[in-house]
Amino acid sequence: MRILLVEDETLLAETVRRGLTNEGFIVEVVHDGVSGLWAATENPYDVILLDLMLPMKNGYDVLKELRERMIWTPVMMLTAKDGEYDQTDAFDLGADDYLTKPFSFLVLVARLRALIRRGAPERPVVMELGTLRLDPMNRSVHRGESAIALTAREYGLLQFLMRRHDQVVSKAEILDNVWDPAFEGGDNVVEVYVGYLRRKIDAPFNLSTLTTVRGMGYLLGADREATHQSNPCIDFSGH
Protein backbone atom coordinates (compact mmCIF):
# COMPACT_ATOMS: atom_id res chain seq x y z
CA MET A 1 0.00 0.00 0.00
CA ARG A 2 1.69 3.16 -1.25
CA ILE A 3 1.21 6.47 0.55
CA LEU A 4 2.29 9.93 -0.59
CA LEU A 5 2.85 12.27 2.37
CA VAL A 6 3.03 15.97 1.48
CA GLU A 7 4.10 17.73 4.67
CA ASP A 8 6.51 20.63 5.19
CA GLU A 9 7.12 19.98 8.92
CA THR A 10 10.12 17.68 8.54
CA LEU A 11 10.02 16.24 12.06
CA LEU A 12 6.31 15.43 11.84
CA ALA A 13 6.75 14.01 8.34
CA GLU A 14 9.54 11.70 9.50
CA THR A 15 7.56 10.58 12.55
CA VAL A 16 4.51 9.75 10.42
CA ARG A 17 6.70 8.04 7.80
CA ARG A 18 8.33 5.78 10.39
CA GLY A 19 5.02 4.90 11.99
CA LEU A 20 3.33 4.06 8.70
CA THR A 21 6.34 2.08 7.52
CA ASN A 22 6.12 -0.01 10.68
CA GLU A 23 2.46 -0.65 9.83
CA GLY A 24 3.47 -2.05 6.44
CA PHE A 25 2.88 0.98 4.24
CA ILE A 26 5.32 2.21 1.60
CA VAL A 27 5.64 5.96 2.21
CA GLU A 28 7.08 8.63 -0.06
CA VAL A 29 7.57 12.07 1.52
CA VAL A 30 7.79 15.47 -0.18
CA HIS A 31 7.85 18.85 1.55
CA ASP A 32 6.15 21.36 -0.79
CA GLY A 33 3.04 21.61 -2.91
CA VAL A 34 4.75 21.67 -6.29
CA SER A 35 6.66 18.46 -5.55
CA GLY A 36 3.50 16.92 -4.14
CA LEU A 37 1.49 17.70 -7.27
CA TRP A 38 4.24 16.32 -9.50
CA ALA A 39 4.57 13.09 -7.49
CA ALA A 40 0.80 12.54 -7.33
CA THR A 41 0.51 13.10 -11.07
CA GLU A 42 3.44 10.92 -12.11
CA ASN A 43 3.13 7.97 -9.70
CA PRO A 44 0.31 5.70 -8.48
CA TYR A 45 -0.61 5.85 -4.78
CA ASP A 46 -3.33 4.28 -2.69
CA VAL A 47 -3.80 7.42 -0.57
CA ILE A 48 -2.34 10.95 -0.50
CA LEU A 49 -1.82 12.64 2.89
CA LEU A 50 -1.85 16.34 2.12
CA ASP A 51 -1.07 19.26 4.41
CA LEU A 52 -2.93 22.51 3.73
CA MET A 53 -0.28 25.09 4.56
CA LEU A 54 2.55 24.20 2.16
CA PRO A 55 5.31 26.26 0.54
CA MET A 56 5.18 27.00 -3.20
CA LYS A 57 1.61 25.71 -3.66
CA ASN A 58 -0.95 25.22 -0.88
CA GLY A 59 -2.91 22.04 -0.30
CA TYR A 60 -6.16 23.48 -1.64
CA ASP A 61 -4.52 24.26 -5.00
CA VAL A 62 -2.80 20.86 -5.15
CA LEU A 63 -6.10 19.08 -4.51
CA LYS A 64 -8.00 21.22 -7.01
CA GLU A 65 -5.44 20.54 -9.76
CA LEU A 66 -5.42 16.81 -9.05
CA ARG A 67 -9.17 16.57 -9.48
CA GLU A 68 -9.09 18.76 -12.59
CA ARG A 69 -6.55 16.33 -14.04
CA MET A 70 -8.95 13.44 -13.33
CA ILE A 71 -6.68 11.94 -10.66
CA TRP A 72 -9.06 10.34 -8.18
CA THR A 73 -6.58 8.97 -5.62
CA PRO A 74 -8.19 9.32 -2.16
CA VAL A 75 -6.86 12.42 -0.37
CA MET A 76 -6.78 12.93 3.39
CA MET A 77 -6.04 16.49 4.51
CA LEU A 78 -3.67 16.81 7.49
CA THR A 79 -3.80 20.30 8.94
CA ALA A 80 -3.85 22.43 12.05
CA LYS A 81 -6.76 24.41 10.53
CA ASP A 82 -9.88 23.03 12.18
CA GLY A 83 -12.50 25.59 11.17
CA GLU A 84 -15.71 24.28 9.65
CA TYR A 85 -15.22 26.45 6.56
CA ASP A 86 -11.71 25.04 6.07
CA GLN A 87 -13.13 21.54 6.13
CA THR A 88 -16.05 22.44 3.88
CA ASP A 89 -13.71 23.98 1.28
CA ALA A 90 -11.52 20.86 1.32
CA PHE A 91 -14.46 18.48 0.84
CA ASP A 92 -15.97 20.66 -1.88
CA LEU A 93 -12.66 20.51 -3.77
CA GLY A 94 -12.66 16.71 -3.65
CA ALA A 95 -11.02 15.68 -0.36
CA ASP A 96 -12.04 12.30 1.05
CA ASP A 97 -11.13 12.83 4.70
CA TYR A 98 -9.85 15.57 7.03
CA LEU A 99 -7.70 15.05 10.11
CA THR A 100 -6.63 17.95 12.33
CA LYS A 101 -3.29 18.22 14.10
CA PRO A 102 -2.40 16.99 16.63
CA PHE A 103 -3.94 13.62 15.80
CA SER A 104 -3.90 10.08 17.11
CA PHE A 105 -1.65 7.82 15.06
CA LEU A 106 -4.05 4.91 15.60
CA VAL A 107 -6.90 6.99 14.19
CA LEU A 108 -4.75 8.00 11.22
CA VAL A 109 -3.98 4.36 10.38
CA ALA A 110 -7.61 3.30 10.77
CA ARG A 111 -8.83 6.07 8.47
CA LEU A 112 -6.12 5.31 5.92
CA ARG A 113 -7.22 1.69 5.77
CA ALA A 114 -10.84 2.80 5.37
CA LEU A 115 -9.90 5.04 2.43
CA ILE A 116 -7.94 2.24 0.79
CA ARG A 117 -10.90 -0.15 1.11
CA ARG A 118 -13.13 2.49 -0.48
CA GLY A 119 -10.86 2.82 -3.52
CA ALA A 120 -10.75 5.74 -5.92
CA PRO A 121 -14.15 6.31 -7.56
CA GLU A 122 -14.40 9.14 -10.05
CA ARG A 123 -15.88 12.27 -8.49
CA PRO A 124 -15.47 15.34 -10.66
CA VAL A 125 -15.36 18.67 -8.85
CA VAL A 126 -18.12 19.98 -11.13
CA MET A 127 -20.90 17.42 -11.49
CA GLU A 128 -22.84 17.24 -14.75
CA LEU A 129 -25.82 15.16 -15.80
CA GLY A 130 -27.32 16.03 -19.15
CA THR A 131 -27.89 19.79 -19.12
CA LEU A 132 -27.83 19.89 -15.30
CA ARG A 133 -24.59 21.17 -13.74
CA LEU A 134 -23.69 21.53 -10.06
CA ASP A 135 -20.51 23.32 -8.97
CA PRO A 136 -19.76 22.59 -5.27
CA MET A 137 -17.01 25.20 -5.05
CA ASN A 138 -19.36 28.03 -6.04
CA ARG A 139 -22.46 26.27 -4.67
CA SER A 140 -24.18 27.00 -7.97
CA VAL A 141 -26.64 24.98 -10.05
CA HIS A 142 -27.46 25.51 -13.72
CA ARG A 143 -29.75 23.86 -16.24
CA GLY A 144 -28.05 24.76 -19.50
CA GLU A 145 -27.40 28.50 -19.26
CA SER A 146 -30.16 29.08 -16.69
CA ALA A 147 -29.13 29.52 -13.04
CA ILE A 148 -31.31 27.70 -10.49
CA ALA A 149 -31.67 29.07 -6.96
CA LEU A 150 -31.90 26.33 -4.32
CA THR A 151 -32.19 26.36 -0.54
CA ALA A 152 -29.40 24.69 1.43
CA ARG A 153 -31.48 21.52 1.91
CA GLU A 154 -32.52 21.36 -1.74
CA TYR A 155 -28.89 21.82 -2.74
CA GLY A 156 -27.75 19.01 -0.43
CA LEU A 157 -30.44 16.72 -1.81
CA LEU A 158 -29.50 17.45 -5.41
CA GLN A 159 -25.80 16.97 -4.70
CA PHE A 160 -26.47 13.55 -3.16
CA LEU A 161 -28.74 12.50 -6.03
CA MET A 162 -26.18 13.62 -8.63
CA ARG A 163 -23.47 11.58 -6.91
CA ARG A 164 -25.81 8.58 -7.15
CA HIS A 165 -27.25 9.40 -10.58
CA ASP A 166 -28.93 6.57 -12.49
CA GLN A 167 -29.28 4.64 -9.23
CA VAL A 168 -32.44 4.21 -7.20
CA VAL A 169 -31.95 5.65 -3.70
CA SER A 170 -34.37 5.06 -0.84
CA LYS A 171 -35.85 7.62 1.49
CA ALA A 172 -33.76 6.15 4.31
CA GLU A 173 -30.54 6.63 2.35
CA ILE A 174 -31.47 10.21 1.58
CA LEU A 175 -32.29 10.95 5.23
CA ASP A 176 -28.97 9.44 6.34
CA ASN A 177 -26.94 11.50 3.88
CA VAL A 178 -28.79 14.81 3.59
CA TRP A 179 -30.48 15.39 6.96
CA ASP A 180 -28.82 15.90 10.32
CA PRO A 181 -28.44 12.69 12.38
CA ALA A 182 -30.48 14.31 15.14
CA PHE A 183 -33.49 14.79 12.81
CA GLU A 184 -36.51 13.14 14.42
CA GLY A 185 -39.18 13.71 11.77
CA GLY A 186 -40.64 11.10 9.45
CA ASP A 187 -39.30 10.16 6.04
CA ASN A 188 -42.19 11.95 4.32
CA VAL A 189 -40.03 15.09 4.45
CA VAL A 190 -37.97 13.51 1.67
CA GLU A 191 -41.01 13.34 -0.59
CA VAL A 192 -41.75 16.99 0.13
CA TYR A 193 -38.24 18.13 -0.81
CA VAL A 194 -38.13 15.93 -3.90
CA GLY A 195 -41.27 17.80 -4.96
CA TYR A 196 -39.60 21.15 -4.31
CA LEU A 197 -36.58 20.06 -6.32
CA ARG A 198 -38.66 18.86 -9.28
CA ARG A 199 -40.38 22.21 -9.48
CA LYS A 200 -37.01 23.91 -9.84
CA ILE A 201 -34.81 21.58 -11.93
CA ASP A 202 -37.44 19.93 -14.14
CA ALA A 203 -40.79 21.70 -14.43
CA PRO A 204 -39.54 25.04 -15.86
CA PHE A 205 -37.64 23.16 -18.57
CA ASN A 206 -40.36 20.66 -19.49
CA LEU A 207 -38.14 17.80 -18.34
CA SER A 208 -38.65 14.73 -16.17
CA THR A 209 -35.26 13.71 -14.77
CA LEU A 210 -36.13 13.17 -11.09
CA THR A 211 -38.53 10.25 -10.94
CA THR A 212 -40.20 8.22 -8.22
CA VAL A 213 -39.61 4.47 -8.39
CA ARG A 214 -42.70 3.07 -6.71
CA GLY A 215 -41.93 1.14 -3.55
CA MET A 216 -38.17 1.75 -3.84
CA GLY A 217 -37.22 5.43 -3.83
CA TYR A 218 -36.05 8.05 -6.30
CA LEU A 219 -33.88 8.13 -9.39
CA LEU A 220 -32.15 11.10 -11.01
CA GLY A 221 -31.38 10.43 -14.66
CA ALA A 222 -30.41 12.12 -17.89
CA ASP A 223 -32.58 14.70 -19.67
CA ARG A 224 -35.97 13.34 -20.66
CA GLU A 225 -38.94 15.29 -21.94
CA ALA A 226 -41.74 15.50 -19.43
CA THR A 227 -45.12 13.86 -19.84
CA HIS A 228 -48.26 15.48 -18.46
CA GLN A 229 -47.89 13.65 -15.12
CA SER A 230 -47.48 16.00 -12.19
CA ASN A 231 -45.55 13.39 -10.17
CA PRO A 232 -43.37 11.28 -12.51
CA CYS A 233 -43.34 7.68 -11.34
CA ILE A 234 -41.72 4.49 -12.57
CA ASP A 235 -43.29 1.18 -11.60
CA PHE A 236 -40.81 -1.72 -11.42
CA SER A 237 -43.41 -4.14 -10.06
CA GLY A 238 -44.43 -5.39 -13.50
CA HIS A 239 -48.08 -4.28 -13.13
Tab-separated table of C-alpha atoms in Angstrom:
chain	number	residue	atom	x	y	z
A	1	MET	CA	0.000	0.000	0.000
A	2	ARG	CA	1.691	3.159	-1.254
A	3	ILE	CA	1.208	6.466	0.545
A	4	LEU	CA	2.292	9.933	-0.592
A	5	LEU	CA	2.850	12.265	2.372
A	6	VAL	CA	3.027	15.970	1.475
A	7	GLU	CA	4.098	17.734	4.667
A	8	ASP	CA	6.508	20.631	5.194
A	9	GLU	CA	7.124	19.985	8.920
A	10	THR	CA	10.116	17.677	8.540
A	11	LEU	CA	10.016	16.241	12.060
A	12	LEU	CA	6.310	15.432	11.837
A	13	ALA	CA	6.754	14.009	8.344
A	14	GLU	CA	9.545	11.702	9.501
A	15	THR	CA	7.557	10.580	12.553
A	16	VAL	CA	4.510	9.746	10.416
A	17	ARG	CA	6.695	8.038	7.800
A	18	ARG	CA	8.327	5.780	10.389
A	19	GLY	CA	5.019	4.896	11.989
A	20	LEU	CA	3.327	4.056	8.702
A	21	THR	CA	6.343	2.084	7.516
A	22	ASN	CA	6.116	-0.012	10.684
A	23	GLU	CA	2.456	-0.647	9.831
A	24	GLY	CA	3.468	-2.052	6.443
A	25	PHE	CA	2.878	0.984	4.239
A	26	ILE	CA	5.321	2.207	1.604
A	27	VAL	CA	5.638	5.959	2.209
A	28	GLU	CA	7.083	8.633	-0.061
A	29	VAL	CA	7.570	12.070	1.523
A	30	VAL	CA	7.793	15.467	-0.181
A	31	HIS	CA	7.845	18.850	1.549
A	32	ASP	CA	6.153	21.358	-0.787
A	33	GLY	CA	3.038	21.614	-2.911
A	34	VAL	CA	4.748	21.674	-6.290
A	35	SER	CA	6.655	18.461	-5.546
A	36	GLY	CA	3.502	16.918	-4.144
A	37	LEU	CA	1.494	17.703	-7.265
A	38	TRP	CA	4.238	16.324	-9.502
A	39	ALA	CA	4.568	13.094	-7.490
A	40	ALA	CA	0.796	12.537	-7.331
A	41	THR	CA	0.506	13.096	-11.075
A	42	GLU	CA	3.444	10.922	-12.111
A	43	ASN	CA	3.131	7.970	-9.704
A	44	PRO	CA	0.306	5.705	-8.484
A	45	TYR	CA	-0.608	5.847	-4.784
A	46	ASP	CA	-3.330	4.278	-2.686
A	47	VAL	CA	-3.797	7.423	-0.569
A	48	ILE	CA	-2.340	10.947	-0.497
A	49	LEU	CA	-1.819	12.635	2.893
A	50	LEU	CA	-1.848	16.338	2.116
A	51	ASP	CA	-1.072	19.263	4.413
A	52	LEU	CA	-2.935	22.512	3.726
A	53	MET	CA	-0.284	25.092	4.555
A	54	LEU	CA	2.551	24.198	2.163
A	55	PRO	CA	5.307	26.258	0.541
A	56	MET	CA	5.175	27.003	-3.200
A	57	LYS	CA	1.610	25.708	-3.656
A	58	ASN	CA	-0.947	25.222	-0.875
A	59	GLY	CA	-2.908	22.041	-0.303
A	60	TYR	CA	-6.161	23.478	-1.641
A	61	ASP	CA	-4.517	24.255	-4.996
A	62	VAL	CA	-2.797	20.861	-5.152
A	63	LEU	CA	-6.098	19.075	-4.509
A	64	LYS	CA	-7.997	21.219	-7.010
A	65	GLU	CA	-5.436	20.544	-9.758
A	66	LEU	CA	-5.417	16.808	-9.053
A	67	ARG	CA	-9.175	16.573	-9.480
A	68	GLU	CA	-9.091	18.765	-12.590
A	69	ARG	CA	-6.553	16.331	-14.044
A	70	MET	CA	-8.951	13.436	-13.331
A	71	ILE	CA	-6.682	11.944	-10.660
A	72	TRP	CA	-9.055	10.337	-8.183
A	73	THR	CA	-6.579	8.970	-5.621
A	74	PRO	CA	-8.186	9.324	-2.158
A	75	VAL	CA	-6.859	12.417	-0.367
A	76	MET	CA	-6.780	12.934	3.391
A	77	MET	CA	-6.038	16.486	4.511
A	78	LEU	CA	-3.668	16.806	7.488
A	79	THR	CA	-3.796	20.301	8.944
A	80	ALA	CA	-3.854	22.431	12.052
A	81	LYS	CA	-6.757	24.415	10.531
A	82	ASP	CA	-9.882	23.030	12.180
A	83	GLY	CA	-12.498	25.594	11.170
A	84	GLU	CA	-15.712	24.282	9.646
A	85	TYR	CA	-15.219	26.454	6.561
A	86	ASP	CA	-11.713	25.043	6.065
A	87	GLN	CA	-13.126	21.540	6.128
A	88	THR	CA	-16.045	22.440	3.876
A	89	ASP	CA	-13.711	23.979	1.285
A	90	ALA	CA	-11.525	20.858	1.325
A	91	PHE	CA	-14.455	18.483	0.839
A	92	ASP	CA	-15.965	20.656	-1.882
A	93	LEU	CA	-12.659	20.511	-3.774
A	94	GLY	CA	-12.658	16.714	-3.652
A	95	ALA	CA	-11.015	15.676	-0.363
A	96	ASP	CA	-12.037	12.302	1.052
A	97	ASP	CA	-11.126	12.827	4.703
A	98	TYR	CA	-9.851	15.572	7.025
A	99	LEU	CA	-7.703	15.054	10.110
A	100	THR	CA	-6.629	17.950	12.332
A	101	LYS	CA	-3.286	18.222	14.098
A	102	PRO	CA	-2.401	16.988	16.630
A	103	PHE	CA	-3.937	13.623	15.801
A	104	SER	CA	-3.902	10.076	17.106
A	105	PHE	CA	-1.646	7.822	15.063
A	106	LEU	CA	-4.047	4.910	15.604
A	107	VAL	CA	-6.899	6.991	14.192
A	108	LEU	CA	-4.751	7.998	11.221
A	109	VAL	CA	-3.977	4.356	10.383
A	110	ALA	CA	-7.614	3.297	10.771
A	111	ARG	CA	-8.827	6.069	8.473
A	112	LEU	CA	-6.122	5.312	5.925
A	113	ARG	CA	-7.220	1.687	5.771
A	114	ALA	CA	-10.838	2.795	5.375
A	115	LEU	CA	-9.897	5.043	2.428
A	116	ILE	CA	-7.937	2.238	0.791
A	117	ARG	CA	-10.897	-0.147	1.112
A	118	ARG	CA	-13.133	2.486	-0.476
A	119	GLY	CA	-10.858	2.819	-3.517
A	120	ALA	CA	-10.747	5.737	-5.922
A	121	PRO	CA	-14.149	6.305	-7.563
A	122	GLU	CA	-14.398	9.141	-10.049
A	123	ARG	CA	-15.879	12.268	-8.486
A	124	PRO	CA	-15.471	15.345	-10.665
A	125	VAL	CA	-15.361	18.670	-8.852
A	126	VAL	CA	-18.121	19.979	-11.133
A	127	MET	CA	-20.901	17.416	-11.486
A	128	GLU	CA	-22.841	17.242	-14.746
A	129	LEU	CA	-25.821	15.160	-15.798
A	130	GLY	CA	-27.317	16.032	-19.155
A	131	THR	CA	-27.885	19.795	-19.118
A	132	LEU	CA	-27.827	19.891	-15.300
A	133	ARG	CA	-24.592	21.172	-13.743
A	134	LEU	CA	-23.686	21.532	-10.059
A	135	ASP	CA	-20.515	23.320	-8.973
A	136	PRO	CA	-19.758	22.593	-5.270
A	137	MET	CA	-17.010	25.196	-5.049
A	138	ASN	CA	-19.362	28.029	-6.040
A	139	ARG	CA	-22.463	26.271	-4.671
A	140	SER	CA	-24.177	26.999	-7.969
A	141	VAL	CA	-26.642	24.982	-10.046
A	142	HIS	CA	-27.458	25.508	-13.725
A	143	ARG	CA	-29.753	23.857	-16.240
A	144	GLY	CA	-28.049	24.764	-19.496
A	145	GLU	CA	-27.404	28.500	-19.256
A	146	SER	CA	-30.160	29.080	-16.689
A	147	ALA	CA	-29.135	29.523	-13.044
A	148	ILE	CA	-31.308	27.702	-10.494
A	149	ALA	CA	-31.666	29.067	-6.963
A	150	LEU	CA	-31.902	26.327	-4.316
A	151	THR	CA	-32.195	26.360	-0.544
A	152	ALA	CA	-29.401	24.691	1.432
A	153	ARG	CA	-31.483	21.524	1.911
A	154	GLU	CA	-32.519	21.365	-1.738
A	155	TYR	CA	-28.886	21.818	-2.741
A	156	GLY	CA	-27.754	19.013	-0.429
A	157	LEU	CA	-30.441	16.717	-1.807
A	158	LEU	CA	-29.504	17.451	-5.407
A	159	GLN	CA	-25.801	16.974	-4.702
A	160	PHE	CA	-26.472	13.550	-3.164
A	161	LEU	CA	-28.738	12.501	-6.029
A	162	MET	CA	-26.184	13.622	-8.626
A	163	ARG	CA	-23.472	11.581	-6.909
A	164	ARG	CA	-25.805	8.584	-7.151
A	165	HIS	CA	-27.250	9.399	-10.576
A	166	ASP	CA	-28.928	6.574	-12.491
A	167	GLN	CA	-29.278	4.640	-9.227
A	168	VAL	CA	-32.440	4.213	-7.201
A	169	VAL	CA	-31.947	5.646	-3.702
A	170	SER	CA	-34.366	5.063	-0.842
A	171	LYS	CA	-35.850	7.624	1.490
A	172	ALA	CA	-33.763	6.150	4.313
A	173	GLU	CA	-30.539	6.626	2.350
A	174	ILE	CA	-31.469	10.214	1.583
A	175	LEU	CA	-32.290	10.954	5.230
A	176	ASP	CA	-28.971	9.439	6.342
A	177	ASN	CA	-26.939	11.495	3.880
A	178	VAL	CA	-28.790	14.811	3.591
A	179	TRP	CA	-30.478	15.389	6.962
A	180	ASP	CA	-28.822	15.905	10.321
A	181	PRO	CA	-28.438	12.688	12.382
A	182	ALA	CA	-30.485	14.312	15.142
A	183	PHE	CA	-33.490	14.791	12.812
A	184	GLU	CA	-36.511	13.140	14.421
A	185	GLY	CA	-39.179	13.712	11.766
A	186	GLY	CA	-40.644	11.098	9.453
A	187	ASP	CA	-39.303	10.162	6.039
A	188	ASN	CA	-42.193	11.953	4.318
A	189	VAL	CA	-40.035	15.085	4.450
A	190	VAL	CA	-37.970	13.511	1.671
A	191	GLU	CA	-41.009	13.343	-0.586
A	192	VAL	CA	-41.748	16.990	0.134
A	193	TYR	CA	-38.243	18.127	-0.805
A	194	VAL	CA	-38.135	15.934	-3.896
A	195	GLY	CA	-41.266	17.800	-4.962
A	196	TYR	CA	-39.601	21.147	-4.312
A	197	LEU	CA	-36.578	20.061	-6.322
A	198	ARG	CA	-38.659	18.857	-9.276
A	199	ARG	CA	-40.384	22.212	-9.479
A	200	LYS	CA	-37.006	23.912	-9.843
A	201	ILE	CA	-34.808	21.578	-11.926
A	202	ASP	CA	-37.438	19.930	-14.144
A	203	ALA	CA	-40.792	21.701	-14.432
A	204	PRO	CA	-39.544	25.044	-15.859
A	205	PHE	CA	-37.636	23.160	-18.567
A	206	ASN	CA	-40.363	20.660	-19.492
A	207	LEU	CA	-38.140	17.800	-18.337
A	208	SER	CA	-38.652	14.731	-16.167
A	209	THR	CA	-35.262	13.709	-14.769
A	210	LEU	CA	-36.135	13.173	-11.089
A	211	THR	CA	-38.534	10.246	-10.940
A	212	THR	CA	-40.203	8.217	-8.217
A	213	VAL	CA	-39.613	4.467	-8.386
A	214	ARG	CA	-42.700	3.068	-6.714
A	215	GLY	CA	-41.929	1.143	-3.548
A	216	MET	CA	-38.169	1.747	-3.844
A	217	GLY	CA	-37.224	5.426	-3.829
A	218	TYR	CA	-36.045	8.051	-6.298
A	219	LEU	CA	-33.881	8.134	-9.393
A	220	LEU	CA	-32.146	11.102	-11.014
A	221	GLY	CA	-31.383	10.427	-14.664
A	222	ALA	CA	-30.413	12.125	-17.889
A	223	ASP	CA	-32.576	14.701	-19.674
A	224	ARG	CA	-35.972	13.343	-20.659
A	225	GLU	CA	-38.938	15.292	-21.943
A	226	ALA	CA	-41.743	15.502	-19.427
A	227	THR	CA	-45.122	13.860	-19.835
A	228	HIS	CA	-48.256	15.482	-18.456
A	229	GLN	CA	-47.895	13.653	-15.122
A	230	SER	CA	-47.483	16.003	-12.187
A	231	ASN	CA	-45.549	13.392	-10.167
A	232	PRO	CA	-43.371	11.275	-12.511
A	233	CYS	CA	-43.342	7.677	-11.340
A	234	ILE	CA	-41.724	4.488	-12.570
A	235	ASP	CA	-43.292	1.177	-11.601
A	236	PHE	CA	-40.813	-1.722	-11.419
A	237	SER	CA	-43.414	-4.140	-10.062
A	238	GLY	CA	-44.433	-5.388	-13.499
A	239	HIS	CA	-48.079	-4.276	-13.134
